[in-house]
Coordinates of C-alpha atoms and ligand atoms in Angstrom, one line a residue:
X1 CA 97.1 142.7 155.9
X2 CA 100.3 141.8 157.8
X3 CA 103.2 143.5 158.6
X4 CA 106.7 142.4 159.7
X5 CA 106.9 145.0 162.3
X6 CA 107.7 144.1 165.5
X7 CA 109.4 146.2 168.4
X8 CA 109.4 149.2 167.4
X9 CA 109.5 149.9 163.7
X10 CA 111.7 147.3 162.6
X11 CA 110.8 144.4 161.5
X12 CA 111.5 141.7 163.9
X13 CA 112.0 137.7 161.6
X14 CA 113.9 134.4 162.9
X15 CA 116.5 134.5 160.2
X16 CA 115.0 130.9 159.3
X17 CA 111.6 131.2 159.3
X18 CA 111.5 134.9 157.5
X19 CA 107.9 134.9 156.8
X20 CA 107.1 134.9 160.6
X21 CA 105.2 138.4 161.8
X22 CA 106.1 138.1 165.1
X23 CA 104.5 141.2 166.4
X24 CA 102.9 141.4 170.2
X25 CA 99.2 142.8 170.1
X26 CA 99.1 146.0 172.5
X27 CA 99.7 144.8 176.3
X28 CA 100.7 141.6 175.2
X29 CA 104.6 140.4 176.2
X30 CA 107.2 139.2 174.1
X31 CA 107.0 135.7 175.5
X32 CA 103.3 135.7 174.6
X33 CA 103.2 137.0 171.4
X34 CA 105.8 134.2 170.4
X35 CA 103.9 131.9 172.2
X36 CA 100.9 133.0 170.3
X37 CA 103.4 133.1 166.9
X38 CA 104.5 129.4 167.1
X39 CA 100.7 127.8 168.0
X40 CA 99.1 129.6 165.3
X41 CA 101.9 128.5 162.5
X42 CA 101.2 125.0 164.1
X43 CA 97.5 125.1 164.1
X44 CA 97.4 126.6 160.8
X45 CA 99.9 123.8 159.1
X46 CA 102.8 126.1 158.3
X47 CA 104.8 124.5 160.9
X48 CA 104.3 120.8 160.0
X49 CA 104.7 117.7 162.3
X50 CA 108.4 117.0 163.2
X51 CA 110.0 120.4 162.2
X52 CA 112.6 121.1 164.1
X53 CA 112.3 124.9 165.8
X54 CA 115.9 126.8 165.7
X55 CA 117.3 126.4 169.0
X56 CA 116.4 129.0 171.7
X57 CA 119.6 130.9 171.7
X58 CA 119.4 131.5 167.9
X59 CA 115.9 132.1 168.1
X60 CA 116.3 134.9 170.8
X61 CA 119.3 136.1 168.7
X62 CA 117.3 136.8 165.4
X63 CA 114.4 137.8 167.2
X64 CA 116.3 140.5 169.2
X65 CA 114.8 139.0 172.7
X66 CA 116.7 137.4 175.9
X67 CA 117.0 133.8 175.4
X68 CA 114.6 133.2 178.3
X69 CA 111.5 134.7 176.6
X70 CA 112.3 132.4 174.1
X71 CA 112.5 129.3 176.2
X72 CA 109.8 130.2 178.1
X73 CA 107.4 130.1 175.4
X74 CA 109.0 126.9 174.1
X75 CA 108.1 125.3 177.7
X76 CA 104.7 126.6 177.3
X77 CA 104.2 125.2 173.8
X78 CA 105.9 121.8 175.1
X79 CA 103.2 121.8 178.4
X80 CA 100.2 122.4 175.9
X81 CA 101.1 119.5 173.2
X82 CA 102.2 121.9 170.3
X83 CA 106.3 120.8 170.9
X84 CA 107.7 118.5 171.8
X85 CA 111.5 118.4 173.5
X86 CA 113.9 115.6 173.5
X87 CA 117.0 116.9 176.5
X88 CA 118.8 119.4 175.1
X89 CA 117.9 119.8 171.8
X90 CA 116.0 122.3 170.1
X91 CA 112.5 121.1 170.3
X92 CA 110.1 119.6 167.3
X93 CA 106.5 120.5 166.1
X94 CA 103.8 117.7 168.0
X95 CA 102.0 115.8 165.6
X96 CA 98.4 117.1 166.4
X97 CA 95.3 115.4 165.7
X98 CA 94.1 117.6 163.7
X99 CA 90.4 117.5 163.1
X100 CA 90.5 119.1 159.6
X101 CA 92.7 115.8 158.1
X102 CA 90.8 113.6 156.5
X103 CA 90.8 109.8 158.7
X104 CA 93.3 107.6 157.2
X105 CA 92.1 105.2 154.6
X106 CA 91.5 101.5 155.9
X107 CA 93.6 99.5 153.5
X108 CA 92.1 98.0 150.6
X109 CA 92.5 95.1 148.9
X110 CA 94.8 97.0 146.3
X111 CA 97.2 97.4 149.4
X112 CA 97.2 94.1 150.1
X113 CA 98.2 92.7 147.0
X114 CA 100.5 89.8 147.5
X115 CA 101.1 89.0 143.9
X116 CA 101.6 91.8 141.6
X117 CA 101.6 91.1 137.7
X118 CA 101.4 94.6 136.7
X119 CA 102.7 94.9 132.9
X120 CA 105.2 97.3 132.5
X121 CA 106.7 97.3 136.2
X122 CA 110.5 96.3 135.9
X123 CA 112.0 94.5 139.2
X124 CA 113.7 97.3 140.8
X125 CA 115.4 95.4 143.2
X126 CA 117.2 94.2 140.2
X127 CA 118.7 97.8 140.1
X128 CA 122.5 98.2 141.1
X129 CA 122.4 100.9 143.2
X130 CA 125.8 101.0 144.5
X131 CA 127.8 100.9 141.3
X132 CA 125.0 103.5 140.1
X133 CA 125.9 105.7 143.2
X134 CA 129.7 105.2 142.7
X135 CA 129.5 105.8 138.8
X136 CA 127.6 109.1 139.6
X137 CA 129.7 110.4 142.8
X138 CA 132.8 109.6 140.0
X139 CA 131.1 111.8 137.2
X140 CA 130.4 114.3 138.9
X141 CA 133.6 115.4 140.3
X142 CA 135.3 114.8 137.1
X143 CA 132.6 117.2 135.6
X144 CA 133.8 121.1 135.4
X145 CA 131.9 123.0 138.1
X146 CA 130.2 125.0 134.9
X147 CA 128.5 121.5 134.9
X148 CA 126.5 123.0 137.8
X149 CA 124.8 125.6 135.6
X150 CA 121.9 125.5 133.2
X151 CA 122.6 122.5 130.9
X152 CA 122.0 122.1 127.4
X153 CA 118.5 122.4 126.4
X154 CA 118.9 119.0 124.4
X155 CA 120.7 117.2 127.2
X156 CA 124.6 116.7 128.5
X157 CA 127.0 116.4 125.2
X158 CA 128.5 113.7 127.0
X159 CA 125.1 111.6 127.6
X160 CA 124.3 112.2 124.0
X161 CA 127.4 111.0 122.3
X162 CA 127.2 108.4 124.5
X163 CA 123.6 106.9 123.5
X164 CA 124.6 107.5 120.2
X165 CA 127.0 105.0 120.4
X166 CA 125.0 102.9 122.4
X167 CA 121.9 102.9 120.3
X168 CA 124.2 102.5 117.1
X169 CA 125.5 99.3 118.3
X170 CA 122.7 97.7 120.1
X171 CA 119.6 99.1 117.9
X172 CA 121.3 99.7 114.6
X173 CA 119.8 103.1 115.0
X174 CA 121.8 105.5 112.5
X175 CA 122.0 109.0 114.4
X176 CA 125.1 111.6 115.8
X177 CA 124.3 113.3 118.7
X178 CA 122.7 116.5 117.3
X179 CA 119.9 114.8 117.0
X180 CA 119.6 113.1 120.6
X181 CA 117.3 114.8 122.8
X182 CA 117.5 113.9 126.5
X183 CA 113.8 113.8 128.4
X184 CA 112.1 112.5 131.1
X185 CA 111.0 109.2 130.3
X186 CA 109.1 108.1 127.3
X187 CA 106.2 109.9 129.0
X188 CA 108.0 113.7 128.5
X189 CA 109.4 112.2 125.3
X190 CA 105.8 111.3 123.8
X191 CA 104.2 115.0 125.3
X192 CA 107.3 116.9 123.2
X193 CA 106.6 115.1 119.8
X194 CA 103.2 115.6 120.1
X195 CA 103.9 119.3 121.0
X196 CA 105.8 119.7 117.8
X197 CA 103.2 117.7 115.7
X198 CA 101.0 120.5 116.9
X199 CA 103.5 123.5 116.0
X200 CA 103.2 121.9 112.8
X201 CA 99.6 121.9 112.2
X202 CA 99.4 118.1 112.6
X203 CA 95.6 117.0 113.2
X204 CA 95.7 113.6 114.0
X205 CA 97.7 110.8 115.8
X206 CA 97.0 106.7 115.2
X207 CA 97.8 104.5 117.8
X208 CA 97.8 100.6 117.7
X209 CA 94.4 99.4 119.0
X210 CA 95.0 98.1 121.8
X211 CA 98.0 100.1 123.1
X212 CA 99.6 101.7 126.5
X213 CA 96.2 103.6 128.0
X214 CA 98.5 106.4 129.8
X215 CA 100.1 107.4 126.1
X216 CA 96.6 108.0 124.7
X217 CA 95.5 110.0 127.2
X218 CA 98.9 112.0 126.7
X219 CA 97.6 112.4 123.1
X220 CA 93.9 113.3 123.5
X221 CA 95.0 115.9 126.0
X222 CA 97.5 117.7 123.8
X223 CA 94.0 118.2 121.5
X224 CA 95.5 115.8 118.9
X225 CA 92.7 113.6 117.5
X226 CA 93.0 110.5 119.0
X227 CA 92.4 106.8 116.3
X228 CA 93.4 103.6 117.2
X229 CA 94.3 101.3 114.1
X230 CA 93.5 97.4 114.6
X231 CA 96.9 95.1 115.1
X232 CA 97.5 91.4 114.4
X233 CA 99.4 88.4 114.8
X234 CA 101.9 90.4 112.6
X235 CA 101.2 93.9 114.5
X236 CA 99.6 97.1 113.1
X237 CA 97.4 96.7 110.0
X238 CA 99.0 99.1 107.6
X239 CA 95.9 98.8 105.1
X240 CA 94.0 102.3 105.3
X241 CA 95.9 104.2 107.7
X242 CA 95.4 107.4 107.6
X243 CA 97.3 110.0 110.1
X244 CA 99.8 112.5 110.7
X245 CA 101.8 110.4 112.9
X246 CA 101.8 107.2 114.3
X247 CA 103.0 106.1 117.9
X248 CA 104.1 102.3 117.7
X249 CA 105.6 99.7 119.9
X250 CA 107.4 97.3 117.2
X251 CA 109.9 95.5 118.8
X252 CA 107.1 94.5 121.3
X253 CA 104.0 95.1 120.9
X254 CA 102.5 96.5 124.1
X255 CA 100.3 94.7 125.5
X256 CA 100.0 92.2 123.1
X257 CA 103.6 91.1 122.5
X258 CA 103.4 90.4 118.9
X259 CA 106.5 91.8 116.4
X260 CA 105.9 93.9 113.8
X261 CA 106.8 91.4 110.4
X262 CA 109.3 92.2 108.1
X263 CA 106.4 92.8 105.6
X264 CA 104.6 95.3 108.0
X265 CA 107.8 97.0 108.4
X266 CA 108.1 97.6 104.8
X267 CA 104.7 98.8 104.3
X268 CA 104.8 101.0 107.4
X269 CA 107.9 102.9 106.3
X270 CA 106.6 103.2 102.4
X271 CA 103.3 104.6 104.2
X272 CA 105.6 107.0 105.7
X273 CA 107.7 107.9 102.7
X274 CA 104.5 108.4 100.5
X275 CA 102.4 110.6 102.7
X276 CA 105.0 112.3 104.6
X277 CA 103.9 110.5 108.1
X278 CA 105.4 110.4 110.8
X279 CA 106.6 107.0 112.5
X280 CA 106.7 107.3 116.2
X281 CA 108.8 103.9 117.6
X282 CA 108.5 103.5 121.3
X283 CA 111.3 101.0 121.6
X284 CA 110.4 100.4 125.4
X285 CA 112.0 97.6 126.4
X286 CA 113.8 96.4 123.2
X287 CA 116.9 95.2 125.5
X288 CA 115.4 91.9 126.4
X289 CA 114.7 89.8 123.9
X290 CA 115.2 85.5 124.9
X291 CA 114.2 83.3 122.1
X292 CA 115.1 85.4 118.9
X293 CA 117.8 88.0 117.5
X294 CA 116.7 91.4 118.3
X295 CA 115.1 93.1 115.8
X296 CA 116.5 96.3 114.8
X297 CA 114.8 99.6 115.5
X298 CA 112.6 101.0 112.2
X299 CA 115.0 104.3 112.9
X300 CA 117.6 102.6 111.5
X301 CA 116.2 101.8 108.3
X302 CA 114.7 105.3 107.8
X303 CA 116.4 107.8 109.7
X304 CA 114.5 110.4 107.9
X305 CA 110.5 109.5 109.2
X306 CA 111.5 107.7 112.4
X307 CA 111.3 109.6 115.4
X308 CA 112.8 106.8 118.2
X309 CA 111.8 106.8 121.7
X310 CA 113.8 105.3 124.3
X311 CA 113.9 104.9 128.2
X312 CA 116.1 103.2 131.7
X313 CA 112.8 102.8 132.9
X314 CA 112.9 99.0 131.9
X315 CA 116.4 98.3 131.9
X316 CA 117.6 100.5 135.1
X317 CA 114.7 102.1 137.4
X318 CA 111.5 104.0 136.4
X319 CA 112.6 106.2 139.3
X320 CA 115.8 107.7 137.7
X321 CA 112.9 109.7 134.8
X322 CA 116.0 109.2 131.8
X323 CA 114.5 108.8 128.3
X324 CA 115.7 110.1 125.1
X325 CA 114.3 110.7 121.6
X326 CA 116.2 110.3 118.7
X327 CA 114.8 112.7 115.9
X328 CA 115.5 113.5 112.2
X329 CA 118.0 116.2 111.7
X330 CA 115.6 119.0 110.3
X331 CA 113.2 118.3 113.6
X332 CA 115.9 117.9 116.6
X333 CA 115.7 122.2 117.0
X334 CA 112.4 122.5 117.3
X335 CA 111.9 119.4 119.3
X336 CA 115.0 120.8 121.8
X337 CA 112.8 124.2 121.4
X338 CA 109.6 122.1 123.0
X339 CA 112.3 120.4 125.9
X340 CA 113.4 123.9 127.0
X341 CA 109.4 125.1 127.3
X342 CA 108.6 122.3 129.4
X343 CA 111.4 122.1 131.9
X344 CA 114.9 124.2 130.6
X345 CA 116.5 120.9 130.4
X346 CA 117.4 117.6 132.4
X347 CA 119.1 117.2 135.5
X348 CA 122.5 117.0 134.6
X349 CA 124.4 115.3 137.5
X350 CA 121.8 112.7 136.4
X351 CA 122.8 112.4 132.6
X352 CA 126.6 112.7 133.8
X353 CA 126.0 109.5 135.7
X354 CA 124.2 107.7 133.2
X355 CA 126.9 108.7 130.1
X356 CA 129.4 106.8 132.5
X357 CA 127.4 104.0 133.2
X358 CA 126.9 103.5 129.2
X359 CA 130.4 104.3 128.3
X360 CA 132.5 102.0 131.1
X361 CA 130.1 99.0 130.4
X362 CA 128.2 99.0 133.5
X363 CA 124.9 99.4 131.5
X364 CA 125.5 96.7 129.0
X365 CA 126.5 94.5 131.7
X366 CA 123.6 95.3 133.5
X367 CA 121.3 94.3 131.0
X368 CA 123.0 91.1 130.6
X369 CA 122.0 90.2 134.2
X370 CA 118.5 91.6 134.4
X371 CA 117.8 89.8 131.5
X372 CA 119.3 85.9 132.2
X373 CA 116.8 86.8 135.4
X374 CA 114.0 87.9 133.7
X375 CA 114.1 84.6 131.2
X376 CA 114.2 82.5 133.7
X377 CA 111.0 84.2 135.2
X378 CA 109.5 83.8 131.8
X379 CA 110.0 80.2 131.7
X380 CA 108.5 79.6 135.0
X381 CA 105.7 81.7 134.3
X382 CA 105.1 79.7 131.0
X383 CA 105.2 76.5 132.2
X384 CA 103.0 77.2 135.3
X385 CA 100.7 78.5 132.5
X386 CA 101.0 75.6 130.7
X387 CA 100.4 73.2 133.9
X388 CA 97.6 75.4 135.2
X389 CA 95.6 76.0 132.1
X390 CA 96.2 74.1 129.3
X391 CA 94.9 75.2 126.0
X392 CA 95.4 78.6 126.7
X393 CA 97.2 80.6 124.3
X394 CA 100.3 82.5 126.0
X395 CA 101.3 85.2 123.6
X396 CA 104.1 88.0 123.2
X397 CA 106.7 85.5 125.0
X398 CA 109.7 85.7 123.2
X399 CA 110.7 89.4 124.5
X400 CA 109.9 92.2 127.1
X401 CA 108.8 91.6 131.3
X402 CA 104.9 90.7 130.5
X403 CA 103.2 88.1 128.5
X404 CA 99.8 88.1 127.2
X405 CA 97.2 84.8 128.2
X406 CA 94.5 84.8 125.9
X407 CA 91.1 84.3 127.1
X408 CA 87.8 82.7 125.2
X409 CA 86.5 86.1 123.6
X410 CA 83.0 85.9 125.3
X411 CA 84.4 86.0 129.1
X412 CA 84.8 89.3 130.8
X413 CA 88.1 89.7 131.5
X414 CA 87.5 92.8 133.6
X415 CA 85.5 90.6 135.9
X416 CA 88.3 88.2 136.1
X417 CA 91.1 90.7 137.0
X418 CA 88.7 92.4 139.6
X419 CA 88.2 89.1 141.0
X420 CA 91.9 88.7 141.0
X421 CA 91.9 92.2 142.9
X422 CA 89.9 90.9 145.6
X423 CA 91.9 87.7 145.9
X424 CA 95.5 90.2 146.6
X425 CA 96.5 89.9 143.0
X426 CA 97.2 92.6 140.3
X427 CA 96.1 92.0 136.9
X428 CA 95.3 94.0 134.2
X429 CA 92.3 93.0 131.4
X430 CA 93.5 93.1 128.2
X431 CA 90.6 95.3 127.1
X432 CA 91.8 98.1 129.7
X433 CA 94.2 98.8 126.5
X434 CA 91.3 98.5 123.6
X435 CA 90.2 101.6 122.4
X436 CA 87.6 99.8 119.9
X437 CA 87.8 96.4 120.2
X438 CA 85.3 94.3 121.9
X439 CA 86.8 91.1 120.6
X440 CA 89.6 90.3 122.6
X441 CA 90.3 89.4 125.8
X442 CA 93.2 88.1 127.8
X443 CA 94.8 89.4 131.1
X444 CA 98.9 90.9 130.4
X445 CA 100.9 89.6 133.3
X446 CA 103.9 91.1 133.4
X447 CA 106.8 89.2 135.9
X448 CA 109.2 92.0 137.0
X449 CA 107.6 92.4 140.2
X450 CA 106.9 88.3 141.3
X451 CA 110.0 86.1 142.2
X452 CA 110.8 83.1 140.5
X453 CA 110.0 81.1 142.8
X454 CA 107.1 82.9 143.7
X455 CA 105.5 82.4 140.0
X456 CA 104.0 78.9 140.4
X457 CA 101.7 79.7 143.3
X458 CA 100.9 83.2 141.6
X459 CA 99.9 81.4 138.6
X460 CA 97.8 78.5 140.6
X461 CA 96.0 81.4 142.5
X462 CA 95.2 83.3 139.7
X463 CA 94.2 80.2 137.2
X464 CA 91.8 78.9 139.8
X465 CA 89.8 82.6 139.7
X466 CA 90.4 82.4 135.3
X467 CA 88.8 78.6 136.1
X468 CA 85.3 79.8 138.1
X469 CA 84.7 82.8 135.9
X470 CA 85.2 79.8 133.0
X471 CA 82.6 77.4 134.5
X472 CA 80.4 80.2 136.1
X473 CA 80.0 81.8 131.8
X474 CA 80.6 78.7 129.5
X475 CA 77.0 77.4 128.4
X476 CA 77.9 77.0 125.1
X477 CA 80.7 78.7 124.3
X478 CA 83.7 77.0 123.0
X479 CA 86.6 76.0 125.4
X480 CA 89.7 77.7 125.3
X481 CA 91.7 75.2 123.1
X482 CA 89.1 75.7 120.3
X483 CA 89.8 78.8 118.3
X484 CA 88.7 81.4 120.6
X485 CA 90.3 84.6 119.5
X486 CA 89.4 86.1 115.9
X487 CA 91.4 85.1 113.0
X488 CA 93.5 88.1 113.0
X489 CA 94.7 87.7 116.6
X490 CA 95.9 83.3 116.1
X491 CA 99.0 82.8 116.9
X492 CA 101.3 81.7 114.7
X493 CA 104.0 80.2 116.9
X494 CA 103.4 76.7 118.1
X495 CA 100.5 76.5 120.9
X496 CA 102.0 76.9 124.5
X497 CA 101.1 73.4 125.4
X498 CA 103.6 71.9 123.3
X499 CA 106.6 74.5 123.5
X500 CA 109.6 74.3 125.6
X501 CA 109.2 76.8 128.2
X502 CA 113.6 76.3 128.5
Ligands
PLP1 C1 104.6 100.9 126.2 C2 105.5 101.7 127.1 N1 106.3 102.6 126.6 C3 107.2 103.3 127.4 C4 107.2 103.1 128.8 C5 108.2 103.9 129.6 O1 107.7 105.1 130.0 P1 108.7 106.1 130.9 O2 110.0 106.1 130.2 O3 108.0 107.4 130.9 O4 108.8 105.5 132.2 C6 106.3 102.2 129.3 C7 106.3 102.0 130.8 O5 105.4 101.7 131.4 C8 105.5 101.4 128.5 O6 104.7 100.5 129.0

């Protein structure tokens, strides 16, 4: 056990570092037993690698000791590689080579990936920082300094009136603040509903097969069962669903980029009407949509069994953790309830910043720019698709930051993309995101993180590996402009070889 008692009976602390026992052993000196102090908070990893140590006169002056035991044992320390002093200022912990740290890692090919297709990863040097910085700097002195306490549980008034508006007049979604609830991302959004659905005695969630791997895991480890429900060329097949809620992407179906059909709509929402369901939209990255009027969100047709899920994480940075779900009246309490358990509520300097940026335009105009950038990626990446494999069926263009290239259903499209690994590029196989289907393959390539320019020698890298694993597995199977993919999964737009990329 250890006390703080040093000279004497008082206890002897550096005002900074309070948890120090500095206390000399019997015949040991003051300068020692600091000496002793500082190596063993170094050795033992308290004192970290490029701390800076108080200087000596403020260290001698909490301690109670003349400045010179103190920079005596600092010289000490400095002579035997523990510190390390730059002139006059106060010196640093040494980084040690410590014998306990594990080596570091030789990189791997992941590390060295020099084109990087990852799906849902938005081109964050697209984000405007500055104005961002400004707008927030500018909200928060405006803000009362009662701003500073604990915030509401459901998130800043301010933020919520303003999504309201926002998501009224973009989406079409029909809600008034009350029942806005401010989280962290879709992710925190997604672990709240299916904490309620829980508090309700809900048993079991469907999810589109395939779907976002990271939101099922959410759901099997909230002990929700876990059933994915086939999709097609018109999104999820309503036919014989059975569930307590359902988490769906229709604006965009992720990965496959489809749109849920007016007809599937309609079915989805009587589903919901006559069995008291829930509909769960993720409306992920609704805001960019090139070849076709956006579809409105399903909230907006039936505010009453539409829970929407919304996030910046496409449109402004993953990194700023702003989402919001917009619930029905009778569940935006409890939902608020399951916000405050997990964290008390959102950062709110954060929200302030983010209600200014919606209400003086800067999102919308935003938006406006990411997205004339991100079409003409999509383009590029089309037609390289088109020049480098032709036949292919390119899928899920016409919104979102990824695409979807089919592949014949009998190659292993795992194999490809860990090829693809191995030659620095990051892929994902479409069946990463089955749950039960064995019958389609493809690889999602989304283009927020490759440059325009960059696209066509992506593409030609990654076609030639698509190419070998094609000629090294074909004996018999049919090429890629026969029908490859089960009926179900056709297209129904034109074939990528003939459409306009422009
Ligand atoms: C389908 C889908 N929904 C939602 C999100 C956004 O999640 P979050 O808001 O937690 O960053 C993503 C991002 O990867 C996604 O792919």
């Amino acid at each position: 056990m250890c006390h703080r008692v040093g000279v004497g009976d008082k206890p002897v602390v550096s005002e900074e570092m309070r948890w120090w026992a500095f206390q000399p052993a019997p015949g040991e000196t003051l300068r020692l037993a600091l000496e002793r102090t500082i190596r063993e908070a170094v050795l033992g990893g308290a004192l970290r690698a490029g701390v800076r140590l108080p200087a000596s006169r403020k260290l001698a002056a909490d301690l109670g000791v003349s400045r010179g035991v103190v920079t005596d044992a600092y010289e000490q320390l400095t002579a035997q590689g523990f510190l390390v002093t730059h002139g006059r200022s106060a010196p640093l912990v040494a980084a040690l080579a410590r014998h306990d740290q594990p080596a570091p890692a030789t990189a791997s090919a992941t590390e060295r990936i020099q084109y990087d297709f990852t799906a849902s990863a938005p081109d964050v040097s697209l984000f405007p920082l500055r104005r961002w910085l400004t707008t927030a700097l500018k909200a928060a002195q405006a803000a009362p300094s009662a701003a500073l306490g604990y915030g509401d549980r459901n998130g800043h008034g301010a933020l919520r009136a303003a999504l309201a508006d926002h998501l009224g007049r973009t989406r079409g979604v029909i809600a008034g603040p009350d029942q806005i609830i401010i989280t962290q991302g879709t992710s925190q959004a997604i672990d709240l509903v299916l904490g309620l659905l829980r508090a309700r005695g809900a048993r079991r969630v469907v999810v589109e097969d395939p779907s976002h791997t990271g939101q099922r895991i959410r759901i099997l480890h909230s002990g929700l069962a876990l059933v994915g429900q086939k999709t097609d060329e018109e999104g999820l097949i309503v036919e014989g669903l059975q569930a307590d809620a359902v988490l769906l992407t229709p604006a965009h179906q992720f990965p496959s980029g489809v749109v849920l059909s007016p007809q599937r709509r309609r079915s989805l929402l009587e589903w919901a009407i006559d069995s008291g369901g829930l509909l769960i939209e993720d409306d992920y990255d609704a805001e960019f949509r090139y070849d076709r009027e956006p579809v409105r969100a399903m909230q907006g047709l039936a505010p009453g069994c539409v829970i929407q899920l919304g996030t910046v994480s496409k449109t402004l940075a993953p990194a700023l953790r702003l989402g919001w779900i917009v619930a029905p009246s009778q569940l935006a309490e409890e939902l608020a309830f399951h916000k405050a358990l997990a964290d008390e509520s959102s950062p709110t300097l954060d929200q302030l910043a983010l209600a200014a940026f919606l209400r003086d335009g800067h999102y919308d105009r935003h938006v406006r720019k990411a997205r004339t950038v991100y079409r003409a990626r999509r383009d590029r990446l089309v037609k390289a698709l088109d020049a480098e494999l032709p036949g292919f069926q390119v899928r899920g263009i016409a919104a979102g930051i990824h695409v979807l290239l089919a592949l014949p259903s009998w190659l292993d499209d795992k194999a490809v993309a860990r090829s693809a690994v191995k030659a620095h590029i990051q892929v994902s196989p479409l069946s990463e995101f089955c749950l039960a289907r064995a019958d389609v393959k493809g690889l999602v390539l989304g283009y927020g993180q490759i440059h325009e320019s960059a696209l066509p020698s992506a593409v030609a890298a990654l076609a030639d590996i698509v190419r070998r694993h094609m000629a090294h597995n074909s004996g018999g199977h049919p090429q890629p402009n026969e029908s490859h993919w089960p009926q179900d999964l056709q297209r129904t737009e034109q074939s990528s070889s003939t459409r306009s990329a422009a």
